[in-house]
Amino acid sequence: MNVHNLMEDLVIQNVNEMYEQVKEAKAAWLTCDCENCRLDTVSYVLNRIPPKYIVSGRGVTHATETLNNKQFMADVNALILEGMRTVSSTKRPFHGNDRRENTVIADDKPSFNFPTFTGTILDGSTFEPITGAIVTMKMDGKPVEMIDKTWSNPYTTCKSTKGTFSFWAKPITAEKEGEQQRFVFTFEISAQGYTSTVYNIGVPVISEAASRKEIDSTYFLKLKDFILFKEGIENPMED
């Protein structure tokens, strides 16, 4: 079965056209129009509009009404401009890399594949997300290598993700498929003006026939919420 989101084609085309128009107008706010920036803008828009899935030519016919809706197209183009401005003002750390350097390379050797770790940093007094908290994922005292350069370690929480962080560790080669091993990860969390904390977790992993290339949405490990307290404020959880 081949299911396709028609909005992807529409948004990609309109994003490229909009970048060319803004470049021609020599807008001062447009700082870059590389492939990474354009794809980030595409993702920004697609995450904010309803998808339109099709499986056949008949699906395209049913989608025509949406594509001919002038108000919808105006809304999409407004989102594109909003996305372009956002991407231009807040570039990712790997922005300057060749796109191929940000691609996961699968290994056909037996491997221990790790889940995607996620967690949230909260203020102990208000329970609001903390922006600017630094989380480092370690193993054996050293920062864990990530699956590719689009995953940061250390990770700095930001306002848009509401204090949430995520890691996807690079697979480790195993001797054979079906081998079981327990890996211990350490998470060091700190934020300016707060008392730092450290959390250890052991994760049993069974090796697979090859390393994974794509994220499995069922293979996520949600860590507990990390509560940080302002320096000078006693942590009631330690009583």
Short mmCIF file of C-alpha atoms in Angstrom, two decimals, residues 4 8 16 20 27 51 66 123 149 151:
data_model
loop_
_atom_site.label_atom_id
_atom_site.label_comp_id
_atom_site.label_asym_id
_atom_site.label_seq_id
_atom_site.Cartn_x
_atom_site.Cartn_y
_atom_site.Cartn_z
CA HIS A 4 1.03 9.83 0.20
CA GLU A 8 4.06 17.61 0.94
CA ASN A 16 10.84 26.95 -3.18
CA GLU A 20 13.01 32.68 -4.92
CA ALA A 27 14.62 41.03 1.87
CA PRO A 51 -2.51 16.39 5.90
CA THR A 66 -8.65 21.99 -1.15
CA ASP A 123 11.10 24.24 37.76
CA LYS A 149 24.74 15.28 13.55
CA TRP A 151 20.97 15.02 17.31
#
